[in-house]
CSV table of C-alpha atoms in Angstrom, one decimal:
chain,number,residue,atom,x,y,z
R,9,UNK,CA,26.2,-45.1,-16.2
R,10,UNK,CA,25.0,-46.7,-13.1
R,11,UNK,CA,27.8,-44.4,-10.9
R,12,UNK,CA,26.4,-41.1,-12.8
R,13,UNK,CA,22.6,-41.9,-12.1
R,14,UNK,CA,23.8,-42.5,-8.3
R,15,UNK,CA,25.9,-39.6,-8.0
R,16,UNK,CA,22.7,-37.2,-9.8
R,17,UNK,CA,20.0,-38.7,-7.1
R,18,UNK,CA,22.6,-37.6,-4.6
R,19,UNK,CA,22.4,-34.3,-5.4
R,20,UNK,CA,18.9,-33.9,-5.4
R,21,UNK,CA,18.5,-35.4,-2.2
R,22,UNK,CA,20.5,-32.8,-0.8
R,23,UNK,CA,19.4,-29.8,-2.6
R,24,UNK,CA,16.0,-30.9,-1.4
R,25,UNK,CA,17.1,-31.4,2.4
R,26,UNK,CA,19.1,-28.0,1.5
R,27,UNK,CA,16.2,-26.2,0.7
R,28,UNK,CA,13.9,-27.3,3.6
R,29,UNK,CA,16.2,-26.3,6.1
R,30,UNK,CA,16.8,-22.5,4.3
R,31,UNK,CA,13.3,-21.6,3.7
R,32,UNK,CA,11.2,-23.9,6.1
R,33,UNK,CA,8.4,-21.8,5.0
R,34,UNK,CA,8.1,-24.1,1.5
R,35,UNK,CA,6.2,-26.7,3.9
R,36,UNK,CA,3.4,-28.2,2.1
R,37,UNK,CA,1.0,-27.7,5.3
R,38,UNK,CA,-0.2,-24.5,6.3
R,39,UNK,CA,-0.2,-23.7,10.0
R,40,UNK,CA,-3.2,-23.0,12.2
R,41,UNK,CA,-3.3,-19.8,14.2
R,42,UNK,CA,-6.6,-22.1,16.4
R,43,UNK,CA,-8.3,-25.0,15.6
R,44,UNK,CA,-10.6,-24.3,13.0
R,45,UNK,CA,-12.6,-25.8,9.7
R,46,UNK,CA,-9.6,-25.3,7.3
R,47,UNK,CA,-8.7,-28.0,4.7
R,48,UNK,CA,-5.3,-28.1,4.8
R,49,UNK,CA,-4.4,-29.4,1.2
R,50,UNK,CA,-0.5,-29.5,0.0
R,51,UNK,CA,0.7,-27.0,-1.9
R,52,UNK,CA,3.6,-28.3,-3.6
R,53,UNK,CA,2.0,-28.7,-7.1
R,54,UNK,CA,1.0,-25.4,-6.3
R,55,UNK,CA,3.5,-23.6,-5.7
R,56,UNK,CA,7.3,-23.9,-6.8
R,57,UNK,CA,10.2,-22.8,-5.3
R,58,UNK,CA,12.2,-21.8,-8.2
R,59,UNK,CA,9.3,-20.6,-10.1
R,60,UNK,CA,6.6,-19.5,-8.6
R,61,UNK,CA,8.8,-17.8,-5.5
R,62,UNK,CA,10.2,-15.4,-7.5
R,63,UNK,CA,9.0,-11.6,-9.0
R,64,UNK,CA,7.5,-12.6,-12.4
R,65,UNK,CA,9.9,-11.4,-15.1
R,66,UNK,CA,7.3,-10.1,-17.0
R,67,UNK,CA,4.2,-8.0,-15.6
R,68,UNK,CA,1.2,-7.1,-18.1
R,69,UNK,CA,3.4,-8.8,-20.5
R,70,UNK,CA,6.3,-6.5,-20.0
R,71,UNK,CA,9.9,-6.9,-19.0
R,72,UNK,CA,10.6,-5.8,-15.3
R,73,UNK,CA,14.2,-4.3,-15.3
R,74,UNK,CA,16.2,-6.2,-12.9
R,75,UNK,CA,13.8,-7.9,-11.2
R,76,UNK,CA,13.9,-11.6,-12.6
R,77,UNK,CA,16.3,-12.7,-9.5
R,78,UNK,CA,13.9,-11.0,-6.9
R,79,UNK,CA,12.6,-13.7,-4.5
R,80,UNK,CA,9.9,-11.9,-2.8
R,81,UNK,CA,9.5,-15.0,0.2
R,82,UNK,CA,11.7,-14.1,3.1
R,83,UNK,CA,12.6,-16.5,5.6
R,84,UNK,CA,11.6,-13.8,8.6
R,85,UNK,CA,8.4,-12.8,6.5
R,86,UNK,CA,5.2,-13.2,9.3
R,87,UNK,CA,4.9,-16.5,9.6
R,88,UNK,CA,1.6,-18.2,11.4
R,89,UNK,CA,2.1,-20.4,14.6
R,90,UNK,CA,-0.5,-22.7,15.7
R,91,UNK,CA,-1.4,-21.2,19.4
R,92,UNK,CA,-0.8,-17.3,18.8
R,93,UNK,CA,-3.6,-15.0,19.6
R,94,UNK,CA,-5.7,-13.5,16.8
R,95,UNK,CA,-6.6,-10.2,15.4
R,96,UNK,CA,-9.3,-9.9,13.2
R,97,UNK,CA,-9.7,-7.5,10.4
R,98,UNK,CA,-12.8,-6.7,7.8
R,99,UNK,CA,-15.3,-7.7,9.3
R,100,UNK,CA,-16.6,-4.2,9.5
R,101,UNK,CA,-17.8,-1.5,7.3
R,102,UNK,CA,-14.9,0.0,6.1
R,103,UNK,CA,-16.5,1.7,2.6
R,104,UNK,CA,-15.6,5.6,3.2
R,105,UNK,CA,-12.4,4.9,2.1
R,106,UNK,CA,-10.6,4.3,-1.2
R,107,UNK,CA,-9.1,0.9,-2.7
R,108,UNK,CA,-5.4,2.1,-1.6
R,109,UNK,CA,-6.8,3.0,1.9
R,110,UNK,CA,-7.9,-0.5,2.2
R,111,UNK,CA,-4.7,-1.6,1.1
R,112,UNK,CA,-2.7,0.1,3.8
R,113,UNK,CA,-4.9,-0.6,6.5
R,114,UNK,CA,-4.0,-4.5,5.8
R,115,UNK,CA,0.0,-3.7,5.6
R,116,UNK,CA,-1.1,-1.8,8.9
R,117,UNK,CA,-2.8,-5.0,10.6
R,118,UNK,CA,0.3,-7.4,9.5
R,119,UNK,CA,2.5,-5.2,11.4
R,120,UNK,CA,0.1,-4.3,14.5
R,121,UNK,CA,-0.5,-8.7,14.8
R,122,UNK,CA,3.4,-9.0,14.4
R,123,UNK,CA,4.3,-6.3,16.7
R,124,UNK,CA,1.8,-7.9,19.5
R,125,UNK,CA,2.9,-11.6,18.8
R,126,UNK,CA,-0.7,-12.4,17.1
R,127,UNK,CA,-1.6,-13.8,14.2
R,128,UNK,CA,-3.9,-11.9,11.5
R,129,UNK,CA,-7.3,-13.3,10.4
R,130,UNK,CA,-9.4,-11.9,7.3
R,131,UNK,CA,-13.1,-12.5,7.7
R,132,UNK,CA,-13.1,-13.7,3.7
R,133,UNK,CA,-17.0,-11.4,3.0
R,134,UNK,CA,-15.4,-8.3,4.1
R,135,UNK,CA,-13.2,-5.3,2.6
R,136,UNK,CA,-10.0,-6.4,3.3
R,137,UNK,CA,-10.3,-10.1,1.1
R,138,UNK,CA,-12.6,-8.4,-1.6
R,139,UNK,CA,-9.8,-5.4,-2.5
R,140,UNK,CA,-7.1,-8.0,-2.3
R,141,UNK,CA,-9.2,-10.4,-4.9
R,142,UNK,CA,-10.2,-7.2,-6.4
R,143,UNK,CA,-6.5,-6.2,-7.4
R,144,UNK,CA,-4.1,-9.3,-7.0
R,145,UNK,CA,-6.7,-11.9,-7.7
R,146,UNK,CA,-4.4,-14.0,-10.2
R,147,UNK,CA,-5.0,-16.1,-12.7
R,148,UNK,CA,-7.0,-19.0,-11.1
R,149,UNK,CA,-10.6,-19.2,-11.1
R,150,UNK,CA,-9.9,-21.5,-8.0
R,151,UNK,CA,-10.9,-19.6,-4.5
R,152,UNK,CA,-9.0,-21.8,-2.7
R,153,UNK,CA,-5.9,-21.9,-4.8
R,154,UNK,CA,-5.8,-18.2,-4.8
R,155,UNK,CA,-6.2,-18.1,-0.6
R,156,UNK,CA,-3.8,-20.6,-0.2
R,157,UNK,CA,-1.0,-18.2,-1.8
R,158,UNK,CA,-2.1,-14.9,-0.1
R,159,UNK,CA,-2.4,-16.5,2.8
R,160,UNK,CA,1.1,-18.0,3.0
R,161,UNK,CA,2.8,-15.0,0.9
R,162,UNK,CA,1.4,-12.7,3.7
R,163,UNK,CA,1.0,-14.4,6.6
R,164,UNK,CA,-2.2,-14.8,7.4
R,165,UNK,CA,-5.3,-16.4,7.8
R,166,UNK,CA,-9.0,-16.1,6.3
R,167,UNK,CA,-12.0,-17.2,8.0
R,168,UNK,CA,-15.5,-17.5,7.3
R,169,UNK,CA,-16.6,-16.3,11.1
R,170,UNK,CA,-16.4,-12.6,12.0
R,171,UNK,CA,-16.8,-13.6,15.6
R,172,UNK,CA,-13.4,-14.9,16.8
R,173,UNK,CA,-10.1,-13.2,17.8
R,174,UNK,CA,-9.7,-9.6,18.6
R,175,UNK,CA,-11.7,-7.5,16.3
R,176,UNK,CA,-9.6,-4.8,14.9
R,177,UNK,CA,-11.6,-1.9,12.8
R,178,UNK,CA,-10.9,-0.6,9.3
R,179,UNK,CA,-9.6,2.8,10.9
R,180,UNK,CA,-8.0,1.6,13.5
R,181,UNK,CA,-5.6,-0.2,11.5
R,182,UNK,CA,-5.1,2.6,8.8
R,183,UNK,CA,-4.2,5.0,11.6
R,184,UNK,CA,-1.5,2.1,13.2
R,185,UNK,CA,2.0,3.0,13.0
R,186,UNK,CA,4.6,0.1,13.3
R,187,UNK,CA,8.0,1.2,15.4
R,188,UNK,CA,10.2,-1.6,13.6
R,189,UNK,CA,12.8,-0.3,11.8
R,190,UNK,CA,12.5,1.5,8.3
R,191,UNK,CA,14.9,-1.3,7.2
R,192,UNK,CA,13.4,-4.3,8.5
R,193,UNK,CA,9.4,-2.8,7.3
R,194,UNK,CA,10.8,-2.2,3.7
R,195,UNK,CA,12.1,-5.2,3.2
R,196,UNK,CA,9.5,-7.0,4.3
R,197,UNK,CA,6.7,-5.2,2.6
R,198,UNK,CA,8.8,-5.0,-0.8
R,199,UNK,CA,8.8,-9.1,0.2
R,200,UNK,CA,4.7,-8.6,-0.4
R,201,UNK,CA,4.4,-6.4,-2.6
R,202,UNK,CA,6.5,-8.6,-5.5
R,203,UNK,CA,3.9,-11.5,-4.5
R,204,UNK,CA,1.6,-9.5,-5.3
R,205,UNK,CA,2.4,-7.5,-8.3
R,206,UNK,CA,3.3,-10.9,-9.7
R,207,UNK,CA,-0.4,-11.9,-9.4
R,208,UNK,CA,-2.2,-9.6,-10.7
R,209,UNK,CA,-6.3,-9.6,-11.7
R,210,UNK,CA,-6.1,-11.1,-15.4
R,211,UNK,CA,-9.5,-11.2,-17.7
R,212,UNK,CA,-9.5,-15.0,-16.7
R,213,UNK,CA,-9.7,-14.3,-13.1
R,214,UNK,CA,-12.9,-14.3,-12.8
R,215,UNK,CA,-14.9,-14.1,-8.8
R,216,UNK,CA,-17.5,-10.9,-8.9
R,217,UNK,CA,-19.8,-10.4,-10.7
R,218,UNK,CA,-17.8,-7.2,-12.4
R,219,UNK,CA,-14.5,-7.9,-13.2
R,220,UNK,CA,-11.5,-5.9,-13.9
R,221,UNK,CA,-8.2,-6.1,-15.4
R,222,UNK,CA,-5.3,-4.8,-13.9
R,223,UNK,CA,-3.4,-4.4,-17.7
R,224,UNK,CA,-6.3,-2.5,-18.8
R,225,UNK,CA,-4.4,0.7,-19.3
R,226,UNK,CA,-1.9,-0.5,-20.3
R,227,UNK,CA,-3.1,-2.7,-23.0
R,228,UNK,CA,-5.4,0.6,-23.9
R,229,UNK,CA,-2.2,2.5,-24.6
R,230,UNK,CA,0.7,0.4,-25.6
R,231,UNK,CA,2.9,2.6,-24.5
R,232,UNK,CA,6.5,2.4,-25.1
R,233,UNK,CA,9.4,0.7,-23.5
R,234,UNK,CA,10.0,4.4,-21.5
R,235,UNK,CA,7.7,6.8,-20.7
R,236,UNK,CA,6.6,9.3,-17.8
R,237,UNK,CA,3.3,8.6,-15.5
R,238,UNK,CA,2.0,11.7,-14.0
R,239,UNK,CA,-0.9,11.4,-11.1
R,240,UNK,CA,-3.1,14.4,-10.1
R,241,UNK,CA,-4.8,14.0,-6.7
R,242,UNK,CA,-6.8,17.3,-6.3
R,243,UNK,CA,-10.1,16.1,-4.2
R,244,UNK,CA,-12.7,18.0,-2.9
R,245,UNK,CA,-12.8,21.3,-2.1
R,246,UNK,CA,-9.0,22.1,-2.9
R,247,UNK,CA,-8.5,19.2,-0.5
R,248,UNK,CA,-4.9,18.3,-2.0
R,249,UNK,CA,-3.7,21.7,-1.2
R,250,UNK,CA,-4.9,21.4,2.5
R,251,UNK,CA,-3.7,18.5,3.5
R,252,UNK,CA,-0.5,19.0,1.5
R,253,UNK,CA,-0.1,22.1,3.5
R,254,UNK,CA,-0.1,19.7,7.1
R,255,UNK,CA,2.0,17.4,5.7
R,256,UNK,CA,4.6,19.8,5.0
R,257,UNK,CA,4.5,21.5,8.1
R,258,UNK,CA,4.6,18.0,9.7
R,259,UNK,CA,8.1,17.2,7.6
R,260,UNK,CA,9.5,20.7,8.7
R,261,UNK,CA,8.6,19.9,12.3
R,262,UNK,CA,10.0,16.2,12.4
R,263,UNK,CA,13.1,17.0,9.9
R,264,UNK,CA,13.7,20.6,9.4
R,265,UNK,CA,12.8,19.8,5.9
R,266,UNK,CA,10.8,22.4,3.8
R,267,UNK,CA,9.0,20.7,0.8
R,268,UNK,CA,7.0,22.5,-2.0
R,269,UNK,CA,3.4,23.2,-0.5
R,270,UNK,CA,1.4,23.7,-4.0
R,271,UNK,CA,3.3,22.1,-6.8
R,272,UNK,CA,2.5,18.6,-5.9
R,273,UNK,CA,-1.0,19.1,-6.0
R,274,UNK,CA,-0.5,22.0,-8.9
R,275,UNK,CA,1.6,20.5,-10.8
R,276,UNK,CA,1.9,23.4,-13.1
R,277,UNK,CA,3.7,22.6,-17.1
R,278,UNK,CA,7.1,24.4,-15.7
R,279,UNK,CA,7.4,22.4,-12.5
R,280,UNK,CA,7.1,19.0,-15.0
R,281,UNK,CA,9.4,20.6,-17.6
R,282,UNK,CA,11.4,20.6,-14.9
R,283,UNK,CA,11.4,16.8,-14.0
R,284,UNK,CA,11.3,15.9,-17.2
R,285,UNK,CA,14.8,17.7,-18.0
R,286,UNK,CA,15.8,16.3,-14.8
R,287,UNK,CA,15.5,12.8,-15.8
R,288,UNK,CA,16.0,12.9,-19.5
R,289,UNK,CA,12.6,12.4,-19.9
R,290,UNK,CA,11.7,15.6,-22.2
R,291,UNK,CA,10.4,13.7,-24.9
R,292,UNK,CA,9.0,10.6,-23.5
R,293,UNK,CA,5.5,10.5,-24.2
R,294,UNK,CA,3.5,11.1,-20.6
R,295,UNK,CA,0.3,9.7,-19.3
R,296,UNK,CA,-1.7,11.4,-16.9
R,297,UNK,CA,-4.0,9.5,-14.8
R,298,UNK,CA,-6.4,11.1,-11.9
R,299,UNK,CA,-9.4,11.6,-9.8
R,300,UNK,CA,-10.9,13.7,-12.5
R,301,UNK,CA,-11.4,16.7,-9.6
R,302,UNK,CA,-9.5,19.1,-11.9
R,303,UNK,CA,-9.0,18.9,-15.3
R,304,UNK,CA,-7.5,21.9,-16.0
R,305,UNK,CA,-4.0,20.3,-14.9
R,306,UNK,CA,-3.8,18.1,-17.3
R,307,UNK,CA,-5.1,20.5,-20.2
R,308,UNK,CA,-2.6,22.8,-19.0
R,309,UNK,CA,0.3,20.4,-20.0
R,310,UNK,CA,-1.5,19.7,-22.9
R,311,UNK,CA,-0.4,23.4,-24.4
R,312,UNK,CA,3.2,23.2,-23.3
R,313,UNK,CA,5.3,24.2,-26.2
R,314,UNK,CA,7.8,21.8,-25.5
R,315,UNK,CA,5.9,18.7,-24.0
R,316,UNK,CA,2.5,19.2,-24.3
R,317,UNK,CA,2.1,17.0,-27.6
R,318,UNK,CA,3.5,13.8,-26.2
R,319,UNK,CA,0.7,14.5,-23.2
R,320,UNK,CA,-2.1,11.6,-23.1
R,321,UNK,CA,-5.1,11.5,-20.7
R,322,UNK,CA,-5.4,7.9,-19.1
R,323,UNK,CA,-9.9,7.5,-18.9
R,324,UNK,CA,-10.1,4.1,-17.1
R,325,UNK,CA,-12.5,3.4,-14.2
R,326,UNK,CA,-10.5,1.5,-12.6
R,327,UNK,CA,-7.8,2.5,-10.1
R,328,UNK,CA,-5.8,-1.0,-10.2
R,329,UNK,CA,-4.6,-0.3,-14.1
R,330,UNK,CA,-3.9,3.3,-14.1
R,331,UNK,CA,-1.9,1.9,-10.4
R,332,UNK,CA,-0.1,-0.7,-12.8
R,333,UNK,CA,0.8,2.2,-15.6
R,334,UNK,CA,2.0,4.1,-12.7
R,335,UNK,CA,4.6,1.2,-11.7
R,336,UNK,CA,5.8,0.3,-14.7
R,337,UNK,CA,6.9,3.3,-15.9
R,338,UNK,CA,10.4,4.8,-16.5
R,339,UNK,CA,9.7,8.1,-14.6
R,340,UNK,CA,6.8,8.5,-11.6
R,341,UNK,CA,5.7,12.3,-10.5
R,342,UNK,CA,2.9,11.5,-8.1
R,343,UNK,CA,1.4,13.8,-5.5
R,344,UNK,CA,2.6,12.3,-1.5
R,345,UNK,CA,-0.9,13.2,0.5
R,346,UNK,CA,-2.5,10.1,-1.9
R,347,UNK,CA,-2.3,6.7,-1.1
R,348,UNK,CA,-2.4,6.0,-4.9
R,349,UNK,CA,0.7,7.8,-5.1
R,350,UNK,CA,2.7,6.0,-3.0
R,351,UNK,CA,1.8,2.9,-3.2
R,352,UNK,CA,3.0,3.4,-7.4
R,353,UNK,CA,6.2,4.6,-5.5
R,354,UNK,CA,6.5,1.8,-3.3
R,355,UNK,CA,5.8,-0.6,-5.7
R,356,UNK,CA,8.3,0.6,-7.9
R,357,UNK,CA,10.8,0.5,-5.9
R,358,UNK,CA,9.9,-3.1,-4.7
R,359,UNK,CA,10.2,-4.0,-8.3
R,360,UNK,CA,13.5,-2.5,-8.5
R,361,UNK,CA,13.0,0.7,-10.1
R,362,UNK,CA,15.8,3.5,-8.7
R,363,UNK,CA,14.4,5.4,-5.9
R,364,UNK,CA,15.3,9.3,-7.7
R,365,UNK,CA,12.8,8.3,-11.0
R,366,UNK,CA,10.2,8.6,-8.0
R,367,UNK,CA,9.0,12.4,-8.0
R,368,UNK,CA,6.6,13.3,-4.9
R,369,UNK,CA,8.4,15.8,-2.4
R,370,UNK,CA,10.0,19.1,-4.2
R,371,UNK,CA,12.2,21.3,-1.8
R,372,UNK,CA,10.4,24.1,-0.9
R,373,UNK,CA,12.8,27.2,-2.1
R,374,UNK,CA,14.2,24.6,-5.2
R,375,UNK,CA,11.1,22.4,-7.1
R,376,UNK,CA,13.9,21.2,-9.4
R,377,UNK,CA,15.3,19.2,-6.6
R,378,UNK,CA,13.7,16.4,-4.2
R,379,UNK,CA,13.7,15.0,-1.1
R,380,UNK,CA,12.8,11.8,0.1
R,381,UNK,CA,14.2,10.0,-3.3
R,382,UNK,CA,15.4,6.2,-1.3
R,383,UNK,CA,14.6,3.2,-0.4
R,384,UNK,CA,12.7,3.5,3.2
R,385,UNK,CA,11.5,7.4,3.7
R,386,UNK,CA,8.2,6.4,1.8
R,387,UNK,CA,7.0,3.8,5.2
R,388,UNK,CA,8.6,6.5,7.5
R,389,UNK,CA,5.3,8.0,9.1
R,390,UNK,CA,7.2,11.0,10.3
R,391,UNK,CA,7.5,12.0,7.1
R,392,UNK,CA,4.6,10.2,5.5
R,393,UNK,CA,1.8,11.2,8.2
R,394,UNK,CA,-1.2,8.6,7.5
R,395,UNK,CA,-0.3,8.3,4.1
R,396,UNK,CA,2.6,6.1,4.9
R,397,UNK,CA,2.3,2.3,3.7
C-alpha cells in the first residue's frame, strides 16, 4: 500500500512539472506589459487546465459535434511580456459601426500589436471591453474573474487610463490587415474564438444595466438537432448589392475568380432550393435571421412550394443570439459583404463544423456551386476586402 501511494505521488509530480513546461502560459501570475495598478491574483482555482482550457462540449446547452477535444489555448497564442511597448484601443468613439465591426477591429489590434512586437491594452469604459462583456461576458458576476480570462485567453491587457501607450483608433484597426500567414492567423483566431464561444453572456451574467442572452434564439425556437440558418444583409439603399458588386470585382482582380454578384444579397427561393439540395438539407426546417431592410426575401421563401413551410422568421433584438443560431447550425448561407456573416462562418469552423456547410460565395456563371468553402480563405483579405476577420 505504502509502495502504490509513493509510486501515484510520483506521477503527479511529473505530470505537473510536465504540464508547466508544455503550456508555460497556465502560470498563475499574469504578466505586466508596464508597471501599473493591477492586482495580480492567482488563477489557478480559476481556471483549469483540463477543464476550463478546453471548447465547452456543450454551447446553449447543445452538443458541439467534434469539438469536446478542442483546446482553444495555444502555446504561441499572444502572450504579454513585461517591457513591450503598448497599443491602446477603445478609448475612442467608435459607435458608427456595428457589434461585429467592433469585434474585428479587436482581432485587427491583436495582430497589428503582435506584428509590431507591442502588447495590446483595452481602456476597460470603451467599445472594445463593453462588446466583448456584451457578447462573451460568461457566467460570473465577478468583473475581475471575467478580465482575468479574456485577458490571458487573448493576450491582452485592460486598463483604467486612456492616456498611456500608443493610441490606436476604432477605424484604424478595422481597416489593418495582418501579412502572417493564412495558416498561422486561423489557427490562432480559431484558438480565440473557442474561448470565447465557450463563455458566452448567460441570464446570470449580469454587468449593464440591459442585459442580454446569447441563447436567446435559440431557447425561443428549440430547434432541432439539424437545421439551416439563412442571413439576409440588405442595408440601406440597396447597399448589399453595391458593395457585393466591389467585392466581386476585387476577387476577380486578386484570383481570376468570378462569384455571383446578386444572389448573396437576393437570395431568391431557387438559389436556396439549390443549397438546400446541395446539402441534403431540403427538408430541414430554416431560420432566417436579418437586418429587417427587406422583408420581402424572406416572405419570398415563405411561398416556396417545396421549402417554404419549414421557413421561420428569427425577431430578436439582439445580434449575439441570432449570431449563436447561425453557428450552431447544420447548414450556414450567409451573405460575405457582412461582418455577421462571417464571423457565423468563422465561428463555425472554429467549432469544427466542415468548411462546405458554409454557403457565402456562389460562382458566378454556376450559383449551385461555391468558392471559398475551407479552412483559411475567410481571414484572406484579398478575398475578404474589409470584411475579413
Amino acid at each position: 500500500m505504502t509502495l502504490m501511494k509513493k509510486t501515484v505521488t510520483a506521477i503527479i509530480v511529473i505530470a505537473v512539472v510536465a504540464s508547466s513546461i508544455v503550456c508555460p502560459i497556465f502560470s498563475s501570475k499574469l504578466v505586466n506589459f508596464s508597471h501599473e495598478e493591477h492586482v495580480v491574483v492567482s488563477t489557478s482555482n480559476t481556471f483549469n487546465a483540463n477543464t476550463s482550457d478546453r471548447l465547452s462540449e456543450e454551447i446553449c446547452s447543445r452538443n458541439v459535434n467534434g469539438s469536446a477535444s478542442m483546446e482553444y489555448l495555444q502555446h504561441d497564442v499572444y502572450e504579454t511580456q513585461q517591457g513591450r511597448p503598448e497599443i491602446l484601443i477603445g478609448y475612442d468613439n467608435f459607435n458608427h459601426v456595428q457589434t461585429n465591426n467592433h469585434l474585428n477591429a479587436i482581432f485587427h489590434a491583436i495582430d497589428y500589436a503582435n506584428d509590431h512586437g507591442s502588447g495590446l491594452v483595452l481602456y476597460r469604459h470603451g467599445w472594445a471591453v463593453r462588446v466583448l462583456r456584451l457578447l462573451f461576458g460568461g457566467r460570473s458576476n465577478n468583473t475581475q474573474t471575467w478580465e482575468k480570462g479574456i485577458e490571458r485567453q487573448l493576450g491582452i491587457r485592460i486598463t483604467s487610463s486612456r492616456h498611456r501607450g500608443l493610441r490606436k483608433s476604432g477605424d484604424e484597426m478595422y481597416y489593418y490587415h495582418t501579412q502572417q500567414s493564412l495558416d498561422a492567423l486561423s489557427r490562432k483566431r480559431n484558438s480565440m474564438w473557442r474561448y470565447l464561444w465557450s463563455n458566452l453572456t448567460s441570464p446570470t451574467g449580469k454587468l449593464y444595466e440591459k442585459e442580454e442572452d446569447m441563447c436567446k434564439s435559440i431557447k425561443s425556437v428549440s430547434p432541432s438537432r439539424t437545421y439551416v440558418v439563412i442571413h439576409s444583409r440588405w442595408m440601406k439603399n440597396d447597399g448589399c448589392l453595391r458593395r457585393l458588386g466591389s467585392l466581386a470585382q476585387r476577387i476577380k482582380n486578386n484570383t481570376n475568380i468570378q462569384i455571383d454578384r446578386k444572389e448573396p444579397c437576393k437570395l431568391s427561393p431557387s438559389y436556396i432550393e439549390k443549397i438546400l439540395r446541395k446539402s441534403n438539407s431540403l427538408h430541414y426546417p430554416i431560420y432566417f435571421i436579418s437586418d429587417g431592410r427587406n422583408l420581402n426575401v424572406v416572405e419570398k421563401l415563405k411561398k416556396d412550394r417545396i421549402y417554404g413551410p419549414n421557413v421561420h422568421q428569427i425577431n430578436q433584438s439582439f445580434v449575439g443570439a441570432d449570431m449563436t443560431l447561425g453557428v450552431l447550425s447544420t447548414v450556414f448561407i450567409g451573405t460575405p459583404i457582412s461582418t455577421v456573416s462571417g464571423n457565423i462562418a468563422r465561428s463555425r469552423l472554429a467549432l469544427g463544423r466542415n468548411p462546405n456547410t458554409n454557403f457565402l460565395f456562389p460562382l458566378k456563371n454556376n450559383v449551385s456551386d461555391f468558392a471559398f468553402q475551407d479552412d483559411t480563405s475567410l481571414y484572406n483579405h484579398h478575398i475578404m476586402g474589409n470584411y475579413a476577420g
